[in-house]
Coordinates of C-alpha atoms in Angstrom, one line a residue:
Chain D
M1 CA 0.0 0.0 0.0
F2 CA 2.7 2.4 1.0
K3 CA 4.8 1.3 -1.9
T4 CA 1.9 2.1 -4.3
V5 CA 1.4 5.6 -2.9
E6 CA 5.1 6.2 -3.3
N7 CA 5.1 4.9 -6.9
I8 CA 2.2 7.0 -7.9
S9 CA 3.7 10.0 -6.3
A10 CA 7.0 9.5 -8.0
Y11 CA 5.2 9.0 -11.3
Y12 CA 3.6 12.4 -11.1
A13 CA 6.8 14.1 -9.9
N14 CA 7.3 14.7 -13.6
P15 CA 5.2 17.9 -14.3
Q16 CA 4.6 16.7 -17.9
R17 CA 2.8 13.6 -16.6
F18 CA 1.0 15.6 -14.0
M19 CA -0.1 18.0 -16.8
R20 CA -1.8 15.0 -18.6
L21 CA -3.6 14.0 -15.5
A22 CA -4.7 17.6 -14.8
Q23 CA -6.1 18.0 -18.3
T24 CA -8.2 14.8 -17.9
L25 CA -9.5 15.9 -14.5
H26 CA -10.0 19.5 -15.3
A27 CA -13.4 19.6 -17.1
P28 CA -15.1 17.0 -14.8
L29 CA -13.9 18.7 -11.7
W30 CA -15.2 22.1 -12.8
G31 CA -18.5 20.6 -13.9
L32 CA -18.9 18.9 -10.5
A33 CA -18.0 22.1 -8.6
V34 CA -20.5 24.2 -10.6
G35 CA -23.2 21.5 -10.2
V36 CA -22.8 21.1 -6.5
L37 CA -22.7 24.9 -5.9
A38 CA -25.8 25.4 -8.0
L39 CA -27.6 22.7 -5.9
G40 CA -26.3 24.3 -2.7
L41 CA -27.5 27.8 -3.7
Y42 CA -30.9 26.3 -4.6
M43 CA -31.1 24.6 -1.2
V44 CA -30.1 27.8 0.5
S45 CA -32.9 29.7 -1.3
Q46 CA -35.4 27.2 0.2
V47 CA -34.2 27.6 3.8
P48 CA -36.8 29.2 6.1
D49 CA -35.9 32.4 7.9
D50 CA -34.4 32.0 11.3
Y51 CA -36.8 33.0 14.1
Q52 CA -34.3 35.3 15.6
Q53 CA -31.9 36.3 12.8
G54 CA -34.5 36.6 10.0
S55 CA -33.0 36.2 6.5
T56 CA -29.5 37.3 7.6
V57 CA -28.9 33.7 8.6
R58 CA -28.3 33.0 4.9
I59 CA -24.9 34.8 5.2
M60 CA -23.9 31.6 7.1
F61 CA -24.0 29.5 4.0
V62 CA -21.2 31.6 2.5
H63 CA -19.4 32.6 5.6
V64 CA -18.9 29.2 7.2
P65 CA -17.7 27.3 4.1
A66 CA -15.4 30.2 3.2
A67 CA -13.9 30.0 6.7
W68 CA -13.5 26.2 6.3
M69 CA -11.7 26.7 3.0
A70 CA -9.4 29.3 4.6
L71 CA -8.1 26.6 6.9
F72 CA -8.4 23.8 4.3
A73 CA -6.3 25.7 1.8
Y74 CA -3.7 26.5 4.4
S75 CA -3.5 22.8 5.4
F76 CA -3.2 21.9 1.7
I77 CA -0.3 24.3 1.3
F78 CA 1.3 22.9 4.5
F79 CA 1.1 19.3 3.2
A80 CA 2.3 20.4 -0.3
S81 CA 5.2 22.2 1.3
V82 CA 6.2 19.2 3.5
T83 CA 6.0 16.9 0.5
A84 CA 8.0 19.3 -1.6
L85 CA 10.7 19.8 1.0
I86 CA 11.1 16.2 2.3
F87 CA 10.5 14.1 -0.8
R88 CA 11.8 16.9 -3.2
H89 CA 8.5 16.6 -5.1
P90 CA 8.4 19.5 -7.6
V91 CA 4.7 19.4 -8.0
G92 CA 4.4 20.2 -4.3
H93 CA 5.9 23.6 -4.7
I94 CA 3.6 24.3 -7.7
A95 CA 0.6 23.2 -5.7
G96 CA 1.5 25.5 -2.8
R97 CA 2.0 28.5 -5.0
A98 CA -1.2 27.8 -6.9
A99 CA -3.4 27.4 -3.8
A100 CA -2.1 30.5 -1.8
P101 CA -4.0 33.3 -3.5
I102 CA -7.2 31.2 -3.5
G103 CA -6.8 30.5 0.2
A104 CA -6.2 34.2 0.8
V105 CA -9.3 35.2 -1.0
F106 CA -11.4 32.6 0.9
T107 CA -10.0 34.1 4.1
L108 CA -10.9 37.6 3.0
I109 CA -14.4 36.4 2.1
A110 CA -14.8 34.8 5.5
L111 CA -13.7 38.0 7.2
I112 CA -15.9 40.3 5.0
T113 CA -19.1 38.1 5.3
G114 CA -18.4 37.7 9.0
S115 CA -18.3 41.5 9.3
L116 CA -21.5 41.9 7.4
W117 CA -23.2 39.3 9.6
G118 CA -21.7 40.7 12.8
Q119 CA -23.1 44.2 12.1
P120 CA -26.8 43.2 12.5
M121 CA -26.2 40.4 15.0
W122 CA -23.5 41.7 17.4
G123 CA -24.0 45.4 16.5
T124 CA -20.5 45.9 15.4
W125 CA -18.4 45.3 12.2
W126 CA -15.4 44.1 14.0
V127 CA -14.4 42.9 17.5
W128 CA -10.9 41.9 18.6
D129 CA -12.1 38.4 19.5
A130 CA -9.7 35.5 19.4
R131 CA -11.3 33.8 16.4
L132 CA -11.4 37.0 14.3
T133 CA -7.9 38.0 15.3
S134 CA -6.4 34.6 14.5
V135 CA -8.1 34.6 11.1
L136 CA -6.7 38.0 10.4
V137 CA -3.3 36.7 11.3
L138 CA -3.9 33.8 8.9
L139 CA -4.6 36.3 6.1
F140 CA -1.2 38.0 6.8
I141 CA 0.6 34.6 6.7
Y142 CA -1.0 34.0 3.3
L143 CA 0.1 37.5 2.1
G144 CA 3.7 36.9 3.4
Y145 CA 3.8 33.5 1.7
I146 CA 2.6 35.1 -1.6
A147 CA 5.0 38.0 -1.2
L148 CA 8.0 35.7 -0.6
W149 CA 7.2 33.8 -3.8
Q150 CA 7.1 37.1 -5.7
A151 CA 10.1 38.7 -4.1
I152 CA 12.8 36.0 -4.7
E153 CA 13.8 35.9 -8.3
D154 CA 15.4 32.4 -8.4
H155 CA 12.5 29.9 -8.8
G156 CA 14.1 27.1 -6.8
Q157 CA 15.1 29.4 -3.9
A158 CA 11.7 31.0 -3.8
A159 CA 10.0 27.6 -3.7
R160 CA 12.0 26.3 -0.8
A161 CA 11.9 29.6 1.2
A162 CA 8.1 29.8 0.8
A163 CA 7.8 26.1 1.8
I164 CA 9.7 26.8 5.0
L165 CA 7.5 29.8 5.8
A166 CA 4.4 27.7 5.2
I167 CA 5.5 25.1 7.7
V168 CA 6.5 27.8 10.3
G169 CA 3.2 29.6 9.8
S170 CA 1.2 26.4 10.3
V171 CA 1.3 26.9 14.1
N172 CA -1.5 29.4 13.6
V173 CA -3.9 26.8 12.1
P174 CA -4.7 25.0 15.4
I175 CA -5.0 28.4 17.1
V176 CA -7.7 29.4 14.6
K177 CA -9.5 26.1 14.9
F178 CA -9.6 26.0 18.7
S179 CA -9.6 29.7 19.6
V180 CA -13.3 29.5 20.2
D181 CA -12.9 26.6 22.6
W182 CA -9.9 27.9 24.4
W183 CA -11.1 31.4 24.9
N184 CA -14.7 32.1 25.7
T185 CA -15.4 34.8 23.1
L186 CA -18.1 36.5 21.2
H187 CA -17.7 34.2 18.2
Q188 CA -19.7 31.1 18.8
P189 CA -18.0 27.7 19.1
A190 CA -18.1 25.0 16.4
S191 CA -21.7 23.8 15.9
V192 CA -21.2 21.3 13.0
S193 CA -18.1 19.3 13.6
R194 CA -19.0 18.0 17.0
F195 CA -18.7 14.5 18.2
S196 CA -22.2 14.5 19.5
R197 CA -25.1 15.6 17.3
P198 CA -24.5 18.8 15.4
A199 CA -26.2 21.8 17.1
L200 CA -27.8 22.9 13.9
H201 CA -31.3 22.0 12.7
A202 CA -31.4 19.7 9.6
D203 CA -33.0 22.5 7.6
F204 CA -29.8 24.5 8.0
L205 CA -27.3 21.6 8.2
Y206 CA -27.8 20.0 4.9
P207 CA -27.6 23.1 2.7
L208 CA -24.5 24.1 4.7
L209 CA -22.9 20.7 4.1
V210 CA -23.7 20.9 0.4
M211 CA -22.3 24.4 0.2
G212 CA -19.2 23.2 2.0
L213 CA -18.7 20.4 -0.5
G214 CA -19.3 22.9 -3.3
F215 CA -16.7 25.3 -1.9
T216 CA -14.2 22.4 -1.5
L217 CA -14.7 21.4 -5.2
L218 CA -14.4 25.0 -6.3
F219 CA -11.1 25.3 -4.4
L220 CA -9.8 22.1 -5.9
A221 CA -10.9 23.2 -9.4
L222 CA -9.4 26.7 -9.1
T223 CA -6.1 25.2 -7.7
L224 CA -5.9 22.7 -10.5
T225 CA -6.3 25.5 -13.1
R226 CA -3.7 27.6 -11.4
M227 CA -1.3 24.6 -11.2
Q228 CA -1.6 24.1 -15.0
M229 CA -1.0 27.8 -15.5
E230 CA 2.1 27.6 -13.3
I231 CA 3.5 24.6 -15.1
L232 CA 2.9 26.3 -18.5
R233 CA 4.6 29.5 -17.2
Q234 CA 7.6 27.5 -16.0
R235 CA 7.8 25.8 -19.4
A236 CA 7.6 29.2 -21.2
R237 CA 10.3 30.6 -19.0
A238 CA 12.5 27.6 -19.6
R239 CA 12.1 27.9 -23.4
H240 CA 12.7 31.6 -23.2
N241 CA 16.0 31.0 -21.3
G242 CA 16.9 28.3 -23.8
G243 CA 17.5 26.0 -20.8
A244 CA 16.5 22.4 -20.2
H245 CA 12.9 21.5 -20.9
V246 CA 10.8 21.7 -17.7
Chain V
M1 CA 32.3 26.6 22.1
G2 CA 35.1 29.0 21.2
L3 CA 33.7 29.5 17.7
F4 CA 30.2 30.1 19.2
I5 CA 31.5 32.8 21.5
A6 CA 33.6 34.3 18.8
L7 CA 30.5 34.6 16.5
C8 CA 28.4 36.0 19.2
H9 CA 31.1 38.5 20.2
Q10 CA 31.6 39.6 16.5
H11 CA 27.9 40.2 16.1
I12 CA 27.8 42.4 19.3
L13 CA 30.9 44.4 18.2
L14 CA 29.5 45.0 14.7
A15 CA 26.2 46.2 16.0
W16 CA 27.8 48.4 18.6
R17 CA 30.5 49.9 16.4
G18 CA 28.2 50.2 13.4
G19 CA 26.0 52.5 15.5
H20 CA 22.9 50.2 15.2
T21 CA 22.4 50.0 19.0
T22 CA 22.2 53.8 19.2
L23 CA 19.9 54.0 16.2
I24 CA 17.5 51.4 17.4
V25 CA 17.2 52.8 20.9
S26 CA 16.7 56.3 19.3
F27 CA 13.9 54.8 17.3
L28 CA 12.2 53.5 20.4
F29 CA 12.3 56.9 22.0
I30 CA 11.1 58.7 18.9
A31 CA 8.1 56.4 18.7
I32 CA 7.3 56.9 22.3
I33 CA 7.7 60.6 22.1
L34 CA 5.3 60.7 19.2
M35 CA 2.6 59.0 21.3
P36 CA 1.6 62.0 23.4
F37 CA 1.3 64.1 20.3
G38 CA -1.1 61.6 18.7
L39 CA -3.0 60.7 21.8
G40 CA -3.0 64.0 23.6
P41 CA -0.9 64.8 26.7
E42 CA -3.5 63.7 29.3
L43 CA -1.4 61.9 31.9
A44 CA -4.2 59.6 33.2
L45 CA -4.8 58.3 29.7
L46 CA -1.1 57.8 29.0
R47 CA -0.8 55.9 32.3
Q48 CA -3.6 53.6 31.2
L49 CA -2.1 52.9 27.8
A50 CA 1.6 52.9 28.8
P51 CA 2.2 49.1 29.1
G52 CA 0.5 48.3 25.8
L53 CA 2.2 51.1 24.0
L54 CA 5.6 50.1 25.3
W55 CA 5.0 46.5 24.1
V56 CA 4.0 47.6 20.6
V57 CA 6.9 50.0 20.3
L58 CA 9.4 47.4 21.6
L59 CA 8.0 45.0 19.0
M60 CA 8.4 47.5 16.2
S61 CA 11.9 48.3 17.2
V62 CA 12.9 44.6 17.2
L63 CA 11.2 44.2 13.8
L64 CA 13.3 47.1 12.4
S65 CA 16.5 45.7 13.8
L66 CA 16.0 42.3 12.1
D67 CA 17.6 43.2 8.7
R68 CA 20.9 43.5 10.7
M69 CA 20.8 39.9 11.7
F70 CA 22.3 38.1 8.7
Q71 CA 22.2 40.7 5.8
A72 CA 25.7 42.2 6.2
D73 CA 27.3 38.8 6.7
F74 CA 25.5 37.5 3.6
E75 CA 26.4 40.3 1.4
D76 CA 30.1 40.4 2.2
G77 CA 30.4 36.6 2.0
S78 CA 31.0 35.9 5.6
M79 CA 27.9 33.7 5.7
D80 CA 29.5 31.3 3.2
Q81 CA 32.4 30.9 5.6
M82 CA 30.1 30.4 8.5
A83 CA 28.5 27.5 6.6
L84 CA 31.9 25.8 6.4
I85 CA 33.1 26.2 10.0
P86 CA 32.9 23.1 12.3
L87 CA 29.7 24.5 13.9
S88 CA 26.3 23.6 12.6
L89 CA 24.3 26.3 10.9
E90 CA 21.7 25.9 13.6
M91 CA 24.3 26.8 16.2
V92 CA 25.4 29.8 14.0
V93 CA 21.8 30.9 14.2
V94 CA 21.7 30.6 18.0
A95 CA 25.0 32.4 18.3
K96 CA 23.9 35.3 16.1
S97 CA 20.6 35.5 17.8
L98 CA 22.3 35.6 21.2
G99 CA 24.6 38.4 19.9
H100 CA 21.6 40.2 18.5
F101 CA 19.8 39.9 21.8
I102 CA 22.8 41.3 23.8
A103 CA 23.6 44.0 21.4
L104 CA 20.2 45.3 20.5
F105 CA 17.5 43.8 22.7
L106 CA 19.1 44.4 26.1
P107 CA 19.7 48.1 25.4
L108 CA 16.0 48.4 24.3
L109 CA 14.9 46.7 27.5
A110 CA 17.2 49.0 29.5
A111 CA 15.5 52.0 27.9
I112 CA 12.0 50.8 28.7
P113 CA 11.8 52.3 32.3
L114 CA 12.8 55.7 31.0
A115 CA 10.4 55.4 28.1
G116 CA 7.8 54.4 30.6
L117 CA 8.5 57.5 32.6
L118 CA 7.7 59.6 29.6
L119 CA 4.3 57.9 29.3
N120 CA 3.7 58.4 33.1
I121 CA 3.7 54.6 33.7
D122 CA 2.5 53.3 37.1
A123 CA 5.8 52.4 38.9
A124 CA 4.1 49.4 40.4
A125 CA 3.3 48.0 37.0
L126 CA 6.9 48.3 35.7
P127 CA 8.4 45.1 37.2
A128 CA 5.7 43.0 35.8
L129 CA 6.0 44.6 32.4
M130 CA 9.8 44.1 32.4
L131 CA 9.4 40.5 33.5
S132 CA 6.9 39.8 30.6
M133 CA 9.3 41.4 28.1
V134 CA 12.3 39.4 29.4
A135 CA 10.2 36.2 29.2
G136 CA 9.1 37.0 25.6
A137 CA 12.5 38.3 24.4
P138 CA 14.0 35.0 23.2
A139 CA 10.9 34.2 21.3
L140 CA 10.9 37.6 19.6
T141 CA 14.6 37.3 18.7
L142 CA 14.5 33.7 17.4
L143 CA 11.2 34.1 15.5
G144 CA 12.8 37.2 14.0
A145 CA 15.8 35.2 12.9
I146 CA 13.5 33.0 10.8
G147 CA 12.1 36.0 9.0
A148 CA 15.5 37.6 8.5
A149 CA 16.9 34.3 7.1
L150 CA 13.9 33.8 4.7
A151 CA 14.2 37.3 3.2
L152 CA 18.0 37.0 2.9
S153 CA 18.3 36.6 -0.9
I154 CA 16.2 39.7 -1.6
R155 CA 17.6 43.2 -1.8
R156 CA 16.1 45.8 0.5
S157 CA 14.1 43.1 2.3
A158 CA 13.2 45.1 5.4
M159 CA 9.5 45.5 4.6
L160 CA 9.1 41.9 3.6
T161 CA 10.8 40.7 6.8
V162 CA 8.2 42.8 8.7
L163 CA 5.3 41.1 6.8
L164 CA 6.8 37.7 7.4
V165 CA 7.5 38.1 11.1
M166 CA 4.5 40.2 12.2
P167 CA 2.0 37.2 12.2
L168 CA 4.5 35.2 14.3
Y169 CA 4.8 38.0 16.8
V170 CA 1.1 38.4 17.5
P171 CA 0.8 35.6 20.1
V172 CA 3.8 37.0 22.0
L173 CA 2.3 40.4 22.0
I174 CA -1.1 39.2 23.1
F175 CA 0.2 37.4 26.2
G176 CA 2.8 40.1 26.9
A177 CA 0.4 42.9 26.8
S178 CA -2.3 41.0 28.7
S179 CA 0.0 40.2 31.5
S180 CA 1.2 43.7 31.9
A181 CA -2.3 45.2 31.6
G182 CA -3.3 42.8 34.3
A183 CA -0.5 44.0 36.5
L184 CA -1.8 47.6 36.0
S185 CA -5.3 46.8 37.2
N186 CA -4.4 44.8 40.3
G187 CA -1.6 46.9 41.8
G188 CA 1.5 45.3 40.3
S189 CA 1.0 41.7 41.2
V190 CA 2.4 39.5 38.4
D191 CA 0.2 37.3 36.3
M192 CA 2.3 34.2 36.4
A193 CA 0.2 32.3 33.9
S194 CA 0.9 34.7 31.1
I195 CA 4.6 34.8 32.0
A196 CA 4.7 31.0 31.9
I197 CA 3.1 31.0 28.5
L198 CA 5.6 33.5 27.2
A199 CA 8.5 31.5 28.6
L200 CA 7.0 28.4 27.0
M201 CA 6.9 30.2 23.6
S202 CA 10.5 31.2 24.2
L203 CA 11.6 27.7 25.0
A204 CA 9.8 26.3 22.0
A205 CA 11.3 28.9 19.8
L206 CA 14.8 28.1 21.1
F207 CA 14.4 24.5 20.0
L208 CA 12.4 24.9 16.8
A209 CA 13.3 28.3 15.3
P210 CA 17.0 27.6 14.7
L211 CA 16.0 24.6 12.6
A212 CA 13.8 26.7 10.4
A213 CA 16.2 29.6 10.3
A214 CA 19.1 27.4 9.4
A215 CA 17.0 25.7 6.6
A216 CA 16.2 29.2 5.3
L217 CA 19.9 30.1 5.4
R218 CA 20.8 27.0 3.4
V219 CA 18.3 28.0 0.8
A220 CA 19.8 31.5 0.5
L221 CA 23.4 30.2 0.4
R222 CA 22.8 27.7 -2.4

């Protein structure tokens, strides 16, 4: 089993072969993402108004999946960086670079929708609560990661430096996740991923889960597109420099 | 051990003779002096804000000092030699961080009581504030070393270093400021829980940060 994983991973270390796989997966993945998102949006439109929050509760169906994606994308970059550094897997660096702006935008969406939701519910756009602060810090880690990639000219150097930063910055991920449990704050604790029954009524839970799946597929589709772009860009650069074929 | 001390000593001498110590302490005072102009000269308000302001300004001073950590050695080629000496690059990082701490951080800490006086700090809160800063200092220096090493192969990297290191400093600032603000409200008694967390961060940084910083140095040296 372990050997197979290793073999598959080694096979796709060649960006050329990865490119072929990506081209096959590209259209079905996008189709699936758009389909699930459309279904999710339809389900959200059928959700009854909350008896306390009214129709503002619908912000949740964008806010919560975006926040999940903010953490998911960072974890993705973390594992890609570890793979790239330890197993010297070149596609790992490409995956990290491709996912970073997408993760940053999801983080921003989570912050903005949270702010729009917080205004009517808490009466303020922003509070310095542990969850909000740690997500803001996460955004800055994303920005630092992107800036490091852009600032270092040598591609190999930039890749390894950014991977080290991604691993160092990962200490923030558990802080974001557990901030609501460790500090009793204004932001409510997790109500879906609990070991006991979710604290959310089924009318709200199922549309939320479908939206979460849709956002995940969207993230993967966007990342795959950007990875293809990145490989093509490297190839173009290599051809321009007259160097070895990448 | 001789090499370790020599590296540390060299870093201190370079920082001192290059005038960086004076510059960074001057920056601390300039930032503190600007505060009353921005916030108004009301002494009661300044007394309330003093511990937090001092923490933030200390943090900014340290951030500004970080491009001195490896940059000069990297540019004149000394860093290539340091990679060859019989001392692991991790220990080079520790030696330079210790030198950085002695040459730049300790003078900043020594300036804190005087800077606090300018902000009308409550004398009873000062020991707790200093204690929290001492407990957090190794974490600040060593986390800064990671950022400085990552940005090494870029020219004029000071702003990038700030962006890379700032998120890592936030937890230290949160616990540092909360412990000293607590000391202000209950008459100077030290909040040992926050101090312990700061010390824990410093210890963790002492073991983990040199690994990351040395890996980043190897990337830049390649």
